[in-house]
Amino acid sequence: MKKKILSSFLVSLFMLFGSFASAQTIKLGILEDQTGNFAIAVVPKIHAYEMAVKEINAKGGVLGRKLEIVRYDTQSDNTRFQEFARRLIEKDKVDVIFGAFSSASREAIRPIIDKARMLYFYNNQYEGGVCDANVFVTGAVPEQQFSTLVPWMMEKYGKKVYTIAADYNFGQISAEWVRNIVKQNGGTMVGEEFIPLDVSQFSQTIQKIQAAKPDVLMTLLVGAKQASFYEQQAAAGLKIPMATSVNVGQAYEHKRFKPPALENMYVTVNYIEEVHDVIKSGEFHDKSKDFMKRFKALYPKEPYVNMEAANAYNAINLYVKGVAKAGSTDKVKVRRALETGISFDGPSGVVKIDPKSHHGSHNIFLVRVAKDHKVEIPKVWKDIQPYWLGQAGCDLTKKDDFSQYTPSKPPTK
Amino acid sequence: MIILFNLFYQFGDALSFLLLAAIGLAVIFGMMKIINLAHGEFITIGAYGTVVSAKILKLPLPIAMAVGVLVTVIFGYILERIIIRHLYGRPLDSVVATWGISLIVSQSFLVIFGPSFEGLQTPLSNFQLGAYSYSQYRLLLILISISILILLYILFLKSNFGTLARATIENPKIASTLGVKVDKVYTVTFCIGSALAGLTGAIYAPTMTIVPSIGQAFIVSAFVTVVTAGASPFIGLIPAASFLSLIQTSVTFYYHATIGVLALLFSVILIIRFLPKGFSGLLIKLKK
Amino acid sequence: MLKKDNIFTISVFIVLLIIPILFDDFYINNISYFMIWTFISLGLALIWGMGGILSFGQTAFFGLAGYSFAIISINFSDIYAVGIWSPILALAITAIFGAIVGYFLFYGGIYDVFIGIVTLAITLVLETFMAQTAGPEWTVGNARLNGFNGMQGMPPIGIKIGEYKFDLQGIGQYYFIVFLAMFLLWLLYKIKKSNFGLILLASKEDRTRVESLGHNVKKIQMITFSLSALLAGVSGILYTNWGGYITPSSMGLIASAMPVIWVAASGKNDFFSVFFGCILLVYISQTLAVNGAQYAIILMGLILVIVTRYFPEGIILMLKKLLTNKFLSKK
């Protein structure tokens, strides 16, 4: 009898505590570079997070709880990412962390996140391969951007491909993907050059490309310094069709550079703000138009809404769906809920989380930049899966992992 | 033949970049011994001055460039009056102050103009030689850089002002007893350095992405070139920049850009090891 | 004079020692992080403040030590007590490399700003090289260097005996750093008072005269340089251990300017001022970043300009002197 009273007392205490807890907000930690080198592509991302949170709160939040953002400016500096990731976890005690632009900053906080068993969404296109139990990725990966782009370019322009790439992880791994896909499709690599991030002068590179006479030039260049390549190649009259996975869709070079620096550049993106201007009707037109309308209502001065903004918006919504399904903000429960294949119908259609690798599927748009820097979309690939990690042996539903793999260093099965 | 021209073009392009990156610093660091970590931001000011006046005031490019230089000079003048003059004779402390200035300037540009500004188009056209095509403007840059250097050589080593400036910086006390207005000489010299850095920004502005960090692309090249040039920068600058760009272009030609950058840095280390007084030291020695 | 100095030093350390009693984990880890950067600054104060030699590339040693520690401890993670001997071995490697660079510099007759540029070139070579090691061919044993994205997955400093495990984390890490700082500050003051230190100080004023008195200045400078490299290495290892991560950008241009700024702004001629000033500056820059949004960097720049303009000896050193004169000179 006594036992029963005690237990009922405990239960009511728990319920009381529970009801207190449910009144509390859900804290979303955001680490993004509002200043520094990456600010240009990151500011629309920050606004997209804020917009998603506002919309969800306007609908009453999730589980009866409102969302609250705790955000720090990481200044495009890896050590700031480390400091603030710890701050979010240890001081602000957030429920989930979103953020990071560069892969280096993601890798800088991953050890801290894994140690604390925090839940983390990385919402950027990147070189792929992160198989981490605590990490979800809503950005596009090489199998989504290159296995579409490279064969299309080779069919249209020819089989001789030349790659110039930033000499670090992103560039090297992306170049590896390009190399493999070119080979699989019966093409040849007529040249490959890796360029340090600090290089801003490209006369020599341009001459080397001209000597090799490629049909297609892959420009996997990163950062403001390397972006000077485009003006310099136009000034030198290079005139070779270019293809990439980074420009236009992130830092809107086609709006910032004087035409025709980017003429005949092809990019695969999972969203850009022009989608509904170019595609005149149908699902993609309506969703993008609706998204942009809401975005501009909140941030009328936003210079450009890039694909990472869409990814950021999707990430918050996916998390909230995970919380709703789990019925709790418990990190393990939310992770398991997200692993049931949760999807969200966002600005560019449905994004579905692949349970094995924690990466999102995407509709991929092929964007071409015309002479006047207007955008065309000659092709859309629907529902492209982030298949590589799962096929290579990453299965987070069965086995925890905390690594980043590359095609030449896949998981050991 | 085409190959030869090609090599000349690549070498000349790398040479003009090193020379133009270094000239402003050659005056401020090479002569005045102020370790100017804000050198990159002086270049940024020149570049933004040019682009903003070309875009917003719709000025023709050469005039816009002149405005870019002028703005940099005004900035340099104010800075010298308020801060830099207190740092003469403490070259190492200048590191902190100029770093602070560099933070303020680059961040202010970010706040005022946003993370990026629409660029200009490279003036002039391109021409074809065999399979290769070249930008005429970049060919012009080679000429500009070398003529600026010759002008500086005349100004600092042959003119009256040059003698005064060198004497003042060598020994301000004696100079002032001889009736030199030390203050003025310092200010003018600093302004010349600022003007040159601004000019570099102005003439590279049409060829690069206009971001608040644009000047930082020049800073490492600038310091290594000035230091390998040695104590008398106007004598040493051309041989130093020629040697470094020869190393960088030939290594990049045979391997790729990363090895080129590494080779450049390595040769700086070796040059200083074997020519502790830089190229100007070597030349002066040979003359004797 | 020394005794008066001690009062501030002791009171700061007393505060540092009782902080963990008053504050929670976040503050402990965050203050540990501030203190991590003091060792590289102390190393620079040694070679610059005492030796008059400005090295712009102390981060080369910071990075070398961090990477060596990571590579060794990943490769030998199964071997007994790797968490203790791997940092020591990494420090030894760093000190030897420092000695080699020092030999190259001082026996090569390189002086003044040239040292700054050579050391800067060294750190940039290391950064550029490490940044491109993303490929699978860049592995040392089991450790992937992983290029610009940085290395992770190294076991922490610590020891495991059977079931019992002690990792250098949290409060243990905090006290370890405090005691290490106390020990190293004491050691640096001893060096300053020693014959060795006096020769070094004298060589700053007039190298040739000290040499003509029969002292081997080059050797002394080389040893000092190696010691300063070792101190930078301490920071590098502790930083790698703190975040479980080391990256090439910690050897880049911006990273290499930071210690110079901390030391110059604090007062390069006094070790305690450098220690305290470094903590304060890292704290200020973090706090500004938390609160100031885009004006944080501008404010930091202003602080640095004002400090050099009005406190040429370094702000902490001048404050310390001021306080000493005001409160303690009456005795």
Coordinates of C-alpha atoms in Angstrom, one line a residue, chain A:
Chain A
M1 CA 0.0 0.0 0.0
K2 CA 2.7 2.4 1.1
K3 CA 4.6 1.5 -2.1
K4 CA 1.6 2.4 -4.1
I5 CA 1.2 5.8 -2.6
L6 CA 4.8 6.5 -3.0
S7 CA 4.8 5.5 -6.6
S8 CA 1.7 7.5 -7.4
F9 CA 3.3 10.4 -5.6
L10 CA 6.4 10.0 -7.8
V11 CA 4.3 9.7 -10.9
S12 CA 2.5 12.9 -10.1
L13 CA 5.8 14.6 -9.4
F14 CA 7.1 13.5 -12.7
M15 CA 4.0 14.7 -14.4
L16 CA 4.3 18.0 -12.7
F17 CA 7.9 18.2 -13.8
G18 CA 6.9 17.1 -17.2
S19 CA 4.4 19.8 -17.6
F20 CA 6.9 22.3 -16.5
A21 CA 9.3 21.0 -19.0
S22 CA 6.8 21.1 -21.8
A23 CA 6.2 24.8 -21.2
Q24 CA 9.9 25.3 -21.8
T25 CA 11.2 26.3 -25.2
I26 CA 13.2 24.0 -27.4
K27 CA 16.6 25.6 -27.8
L28 CA 18.2 25.5 -31.3
G29 CA 21.9 26.4 -31.3
I30 CA 23.1 28.1 -34.6
L31 CA 26.7 28.5 -35.5
E32 CA 27.1 30.5 -38.7
D33 CA 29.6 32.9 -40.2
Q34 CA 27.8 36.2 -40.1
T35 CA 31.2 37.9 -40.7
G36 CA 34.5 36.9 -42.3
N37 CA 35.2 35.3 -45.6
F38 CA 32.1 33.1 -45.9
A39 CA 29.6 35.8 -44.8
I40 CA 28.4 36.4 -48.3
A41 CA 26.9 32.9 -48.7
V42 CA 25.9 32.5 -45.1
V43 CA 23.8 35.5 -44.3
P44 CA 20.7 34.2 -46.3
K45 CA 21.2 30.9 -44.4
I46 CA 20.8 32.7 -41.1
H47 CA 17.7 34.4 -42.3
A48 CA 16.2 31.1 -43.5
Y49 CA 16.7 29.5 -40.0
E50 CA 15.0 32.5 -38.5
M51 CA 12.1 32.3 -40.9
A52 CA 11.6 28.6 -40.3
V53 CA 11.5 29.2 -36.6
K54 CA 9.1 32.1 -36.9
E55 CA 6.7 30.0 -39.1
I56 CA 6.8 27.0 -36.8
N57 CA 6.2 29.1 -33.7
A58 CA 3.3 30.9 -35.4
K59 CA 1.7 27.5 -35.8
G60 CA 2.2 26.8 -32.1
G61 CA 5.6 25.2 -32.1
V62 CA 6.0 21.5 -31.6
L63 CA 4.8 19.3 -28.7
G64 CA 3.3 22.5 -27.4
R65 CA 6.7 24.0 -27.0
K66 CA 8.0 27.0 -28.9
L67 CA 11.4 27.1 -30.6
E68 CA 14.1 29.5 -29.5
I69 CA 17.3 30.3 -31.4
V70 CA 20.7 30.7 -29.6
R71 CA 23.0 32.0 -32.2
Y72 CA 26.7 33.0 -32.3
D73 CA 28.7 34.6 -35.0
T74 CA 31.6 32.3 -35.7
Q75 CA 33.4 34.9 -37.9
S76 CA 34.6 32.3 -40.5
D77 CA 37.1 31.1 -37.9
N78 CA 37.5 27.4 -36.9
T79 CA 38.6 28.2 -33.3
R80 CA 35.4 30.3 -32.8
F81 CA 33.4 27.3 -34.0
Q82 CA 35.1 25.2 -31.3
E83 CA 34.6 27.8 -28.6
F84 CA 30.9 28.4 -29.4
A85 CA 30.0 24.7 -29.9
R86 CA 31.2 24.1 -26.4
R87 CA 29.3 27.2 -25.2
L88 CA 26.1 26.0 -26.8
I89 CA 26.4 22.6 -25.3
E90 CA 27.8 23.4 -21.8
K91 CA 26.3 26.8 -21.1
D92 CA 23.2 27.3 -23.2
K93 CA 22.3 23.5 -23.0
V94 CA 20.7 23.5 -26.5
D95 CA 18.7 20.6 -27.8
V96 CA 20.3 20.6 -31.3
I97 CA 22.9 22.5 -33.2
F98 CA 22.6 23.7 -36.8
G99 CA 25.4 25.3 -38.8
A100 CA 28.8 25.6 -40.3
F101 CA 29.6 26.6 -43.9
S102 CA 33.1 25.3 -44.6
S103 CA 33.9 21.6 -44.2
A104 CA 36.9 22.6 -42.0
S105 CA 34.6 24.3 -39.5
R106 CA 32.3 21.3 -39.5
E107 CA 35.2 19.0 -38.8
A108 CA 36.4 21.4 -36.1
I109 CA 33.2 21.0 -34.1
R110 CA 32.4 17.3 -34.9
P111 CA 34.7 15.9 -32.1
I112 CA 33.0 18.2 -29.6
I113 CA 29.5 17.3 -30.8
D114 CA 30.3 13.6 -30.8
K115 CA 31.7 13.7 -27.3
A116 CA 28.7 15.4 -25.9
R117 CA 26.3 13.2 -28.0
M118 CA 24.7 16.4 -29.4
L119 CA 22.4 16.3 -32.4
Y120 CA 23.8 18.3 -35.3
F121 CA 22.6 19.4 -38.7
Y122 CA 25.1 20.4 -41.4
N123 CA 23.2 22.3 -44.1
N124 CA 25.7 22.8 -46.9
Q125 CA 26.7 21.2 -50.1
Y126 CA 30.1 19.6 -49.5
E127 CA 32.5 16.9 -50.6
G128 CA 30.4 14.1 -49.0
G129 CA 31.3 11.1 -46.9
V130 CA 30.4 12.1 -43.3
C131 CA 29.0 9.0 -41.7
D132 CA 28.4 10.2 -38.1
A133 CA 25.7 8.9 -35.8
N134 CA 25.0 12.4 -34.4
V135 CA 25.1 14.3 -37.7
F136 CA 22.5 14.9 -40.3
V137 CA 23.2 16.6 -43.7
T138 CA 20.7 18.5 -45.7
G139 CA 23.1 19.9 -48.3
A140 CA 23.9 18.3 -51.7
V141 CA 26.8 15.8 -52.1
P142 CA 28.9 14.8 -55.1
E143 CA 26.8 11.9 -56.2
Q144 CA 23.9 14.3 -56.5
Q145 CA 25.8 17.1 -58.2
F146 CA 28.4 15.4 -60.3
S147 CA 26.8 12.1 -61.5
T148 CA 24.2 14.4 -63.1
L149 CA 26.3 17.3 -64.3
V150 CA 29.4 15.6 -65.7
P151 CA 27.8 13.0 -68.0
W152 CA 25.4 15.8 -69.3
M153 CA 28.3 18.1 -70.1
M154 CA 30.3 15.4 -71.8
E155 CA 27.4 14.5 -74.0
K156 CA 26.7 18.1 -74.9
Y157 CA 30.3 19.3 -75.4
G158 CA 32.7 16.4 -75.7
K159 CA 34.7 13.9 -73.7
K160 CA 37.9 15.8 -72.9
V161 CA 37.7 17.2 -69.4
Y162 CA 40.1 19.5 -67.5
T163 CA 39.7 20.1 -63.8
I164 CA 41.0 23.0 -61.8
A165 CA 40.3 22.6 -58.1
A166 CA 41.0 24.3 -54.8
D167 CA 43.8 22.3 -53.2
Y168 CA 42.1 21.0 -50.1
N169 CA 39.7 18.4 -49.1
F170 CA 36.7 19.7 -51.0
G171 CA 38.5 20.3 -54.2
Q172 CA 40.5 17.1 -54.1
I173 CA 37.6 14.8 -53.3
S174 CA 35.3 16.6 -55.8
A175 CA 38.0 16.2 -58.4
E176 CA 38.3 12.5 -57.6
W177 CA 34.5 12.2 -58.2
V178 CA 34.8 14.0 -61.5
R179 CA 37.7 11.8 -62.6
N180 CA 35.8 8.6 -61.8
I181 CA 32.7 9.7 -63.5
V182 CA 34.6 10.9 -66.6
K183 CA 36.2 7.5 -66.8
Q184 CA 33.0 5.6 -66.3
N185 CA 31.5 7.5 -69.2
G186 CA 34.3 6.9 -71.6
G187 CA 35.9 10.3 -71.4
T188 CA 39.5 11.4 -70.8
M189 CA 41.0 13.8 -68.3
V190 CA 43.3 16.1 -70.3
G191 CA 44.5 17.9 -67.3
E192 CA 44.0 18.5 -63.6
E193 CA 45.4 21.3 -61.5
F194 CA 45.1 22.0 -57.8
I195 CA 45.4 25.5 -56.6
P196 CA 46.0 26.8 -53.1
L197 CA 43.2 28.8 -51.5
D198 CA 45.4 31.9 -51.3
V199 CA 46.1 32.1 -55.1
S200 CA 44.3 35.0 -56.8
Q201 CA 46.2 35.3 -60.1
F202 CA 45.5 32.7 -62.9
S203 CA 47.3 33.7 -66.0
Q204 CA 49.5 30.6 -65.9
T205 CA 46.5 28.3 -65.2
I206 CA 44.7 29.8 -68.2
Q207 CA 47.6 29.1 -70.5
K208 CA 47.9 25.6 -69.3
I209 CA 44.2 25.0 -70.0
Q210 CA 44.5 26.4 -73.5
A211 CA 47.5 24.1 -74.1
A212 CA 45.4 21.1 -73.2
K213 CA 42.4 22.1 -75.4
P214 CA 39.6 20.5 -73.2
D215 CA 35.9 20.3 -74.3
V216 CA 34.7 20.9 -70.7
L217 CA 36.4 22.8 -67.9
M218 CA 35.5 21.8 -64.3
T219 CA 36.1 24.8 -62.0
L220 CA 36.0 23.5 -58.4
L221 CA 37.3 26.8 -57.1
V222 CA 36.4 28.1 -53.6
G223 CA 36.6 31.5 -51.9
A224 CA 36.8 35.1 -53.0
K225 CA 40.4 34.9 -54.0
Q226 CA 39.9 32.0 -56.3
A227 CA 36.7 33.5 -57.7
S228 CA 39.0 36.0 -59.5
F229 CA 39.6 33.2 -62.0
Y230 CA 36.3 34.0 -63.8
E231 CA 37.0 37.6 -64.6
Q232 CA 40.6 36.7 -65.6
Q233 CA 39.6 33.8 -67.9
A234 CA 37.0 36.0 -69.6
A235 CA 39.6 38.8 -70.1
A236 CA 42.0 36.3 -71.6
G237 CA 39.2 35.0 -73.9
L238 CA 39.3 31.4 -72.8
K239 CA 35.8 30.6 -74.0
I240 CA 35.5 26.9 -72.9
P241 CA 32.3 25.7 -71.3
M242 CA 32.7 25.6 -67.5
A243 CA 31.0 23.3 -65.0
T244 CA 31.0 23.4 -61.2
S245 CA 29.2 22.4 -58.0
V246 CA 30.0 25.5 -56.0
N247 CA 29.5 28.8 -57.8
V248 CA 26.1 30.5 -58.5
G249 CA 24.3 28.4 -56.0
Q250 CA 26.2 29.7 -53.0
A251 CA 27.8 33.1 -53.5
Y252 CA 25.7 34.2 -56.5
E253 CA 28.7 35.1 -58.7
H254 CA 26.4 35.6 -61.6
K255 CA 24.8 38.6 -59.9
R256 CA 28.1 40.0 -58.4
F257 CA 30.4 39.7 -61.4
K258 CA 30.3 41.9 -64.4
P259 CA 28.9 39.9 -67.4
P260 CA 30.2 38.0 -69.3
A261 CA 32.7 36.6 -66.8
L262 CA 30.5 33.6 -66.1
E263 CA 29.2 33.0 -69.6
N264 CA 28.5 29.4 -70.4
M265 CA 28.9 28.2 -66.8
Y266 CA 26.9 25.1 -65.8
V267 CA 26.1 24.4 -62.1
T268 CA 24.0 21.7 -60.4
V269 CA 22.1 23.1 -57.5
N270 CA 19.3 21.9 -55.3
Y271 CA 17.8 25.3 -55.2
I272 CA 18.3 28.9 -56.3
E273 CA 15.9 31.9 -56.1
E274 CA 15.4 32.0 -59.8
V275 CA 13.8 28.6 -60.0
H276 CA 10.3 30.0 -60.3
D277 CA 11.3 32.7 -62.8
V278 CA 12.8 30.2 -65.2
I279 CA 10.4 27.3 -64.7
K280 CA 7.1 28.9 -65.6
S281 CA 4.7 26.4 -64.2
G282 CA 4.3 23.2 -62.2
E283 CA 5.3 22.0 -58.8
F284 CA 8.8 23.6 -58.7
H285 CA 7.4 27.0 -59.8
D286 CA 4.7 27.1 -57.2
K287 CA 6.9 25.9 -54.3
S288 CA 9.7 28.3 -55.1
K289 CA 7.4 31.2 -55.7
D290 CA 5.7 30.6 -52.4
F291 CA 8.9 30.3 -50.5
M292 CA 10.4 33.4 -52.0
K293 CA 7.2 35.4 -51.3
R294 CA 7.5 34.5 -47.6
F295 CA 11.2 35.1 -47.5
K296 CA 11.0 38.5 -49.1
A297 CA 8.2 39.5 -46.8
L298 CA 10.5 39.0 -43.9
Y299 CA 13.8 40.1 -45.5
P300 CA 13.0 42.4 -48.4
K301 CA 16.6 43.5 -48.7
E302 CA 18.2 40.0 -49.0
P303 CA 20.5 40.2 -52.0
Y304 CA 20.1 36.6 -52.9
V305 CA 18.5 33.4 -51.6
N306 CA 20.9 30.6 -52.3
M307 CA 20.6 26.8 -52.1
E308 CA 22.1 26.8 -48.6
A309 CA 19.3 29.0 -47.4
A310 CA 16.8 26.3 -48.7
N311 CA 18.9 23.6 -46.9
A312 CA 18.8 25.6 -43.7
Y313 CA 15.1 26.0 -43.9
N314 CA 14.6 22.3 -44.6
A315 CA 16.9 21.4 -41.7
I316 CA 14.8 23.1 -39.1
N317 CA 11.6 21.6 -40.5
L318 CA 13.1 18.1 -40.6
Y319 CA 14.3 18.4 -37.0
V320 CA 10.8 19.6 -35.9
K321 CA 9.2 16.7 -37.7
G322 CA 11.7 14.4 -36.0
V323 CA 10.8 15.9 -32.6
A324 CA 7.0 15.5 -33.3
K325 CA 7.5 11.9 -34.3
A326 CA 9.7 11.1 -31.3
G327 CA 7.3 12.9 -29.0
S328 CA 10.4 14.3 -27.2
T329 CA 13.5 16.3 -27.7
D330 CA 15.6 13.4 -26.3
K331 CA 18.6 13.3 -28.8
V332 CA 18.6 9.6 -29.2
K333 CA 14.8 9.4 -29.7
V334 CA 14.9 12.2 -32.3
R335 CA 17.8 10.6 -34.1
R336 CA 15.8 7.3 -34.3
A337 CA 12.7 9.2 -35.5
L338 CA 14.7 10.9 -38.2
E339 CA 16.1 7.5 -39.2
T340 CA 12.6 6.3 -40.1
G341 CA 12.9 8.2 -43.4
I342 CA 11.3 11.5 -42.5
S343 CA 10.8 13.9 -45.4
F344 CA 9.9 17.5 -45.8
D345 CA 8.3 19.2 -48.7
G346 CA 10.4 22.4 -49.0
P347 CA 11.2 25.2 -51.4
S348 CA 12.4 22.8 -54.1
G349 CA 10.2 19.8 -53.4
V350 CA 10.6 16.8 -51.2
V351 CA 13.8 16.2 -49.2
K352 CA 13.9 12.8 -47.6
I353 CA 16.5 11.7 -45.0
D354 CA 18.3 8.5 -46.0
P355 CA 18.3 6.4 -42.8
K356 CA 21.6 4.7 -43.4
S357 CA 23.8 7.8 -44.1
H358 CA 21.7 10.6 -42.5
H359 CA 21.9 12.6 -45.8
G360 CA 19.0 14.2 -47.7
S361 CA 17.7 13.3 -51.2
H362 CA 17.3 16.3 -53.6
N363 CA 15.8 17.4 -56.8
I364 CA 18.7 18.7 -58.8
F365 CA 18.5 21.7 -61.2
L366 CA 21.0 22.2 -63.9
V367 CA 21.7 25.9 -64.2
R368 CA 23.3 27.5 -67.1
V369 CA 24.6 31.1 -67.0
A370 CA 24.0 33.0 -70.2
K371 CA 26.1 35.8 -71.7
D372 CA 24.1 38.5 -69.9
H373 CA 24.3 36.4 -66.7
K374 CA 20.7 35.5 -66.8
V375 CA 20.0 32.0 -65.6
E376 CA 18.5 29.1 -67.7
I377 CA 17.5 25.7 -66.4
P378 CA 18.0 23.2 -69.2
K379 CA 17.3 20.1 -67.1
V380 CA 15.9 18.9 -63.8
W381 CA 16.7 15.6 -62.2
K382 CA 14.1 14.5 -59.8
D383 CA 14.7 12.8 -56.5
I384 CA 18.4 12.1 -56.7
Q385 CA 19.5 9.9 -53.7
P386 CA 22.7 10.4 -51.6
Y387 CA 23.4 6.7 -52.4
W388 CA 27.2 6.5 -52.1
L389 CA 27.7 6.2 -48.3
G390 CA 25.0 3.6 -47.9
Q391 CA 26.3 1.5 -50.8
A392 CA 29.9 1.9 -49.5
G393 CA 28.9 0.4 -46.1
C394 CA 27.8 3.2 -43.9
D395 CA 24.6 2.1 -42.0
L396 CA 24.0 4.3 -39.0
T397 CA 20.7 2.4 -38.2
K398 CA 22.8 -0.6 -37.4
K399 CA 26.2 0.6 -36.3
D400 CA 27.4 3.9 -34.9
D401 CA 30.2 5.6 -36.7
F402 CA 31.9 9.0 -36.4
S403 CA 34.1 9.2 -39.5
Q404 CA 34.4 11.0 -42.8
Y405 CA 35.0 8.7 -45.8
T406 CA 36.1 9.4 -49.4
P407 CA 35.8 7.2 -52.5
S408 CA 39.4 6.2 -52.2
K409 CA 39.0 5.5 -48.5
P410 CA 35.6 3.9 -48.1
P411 CA 34.3 2.4 -44.8
T412 CA 35.8 -1.0 -44.0
K413 CA 33.0 -3.4 -44.2

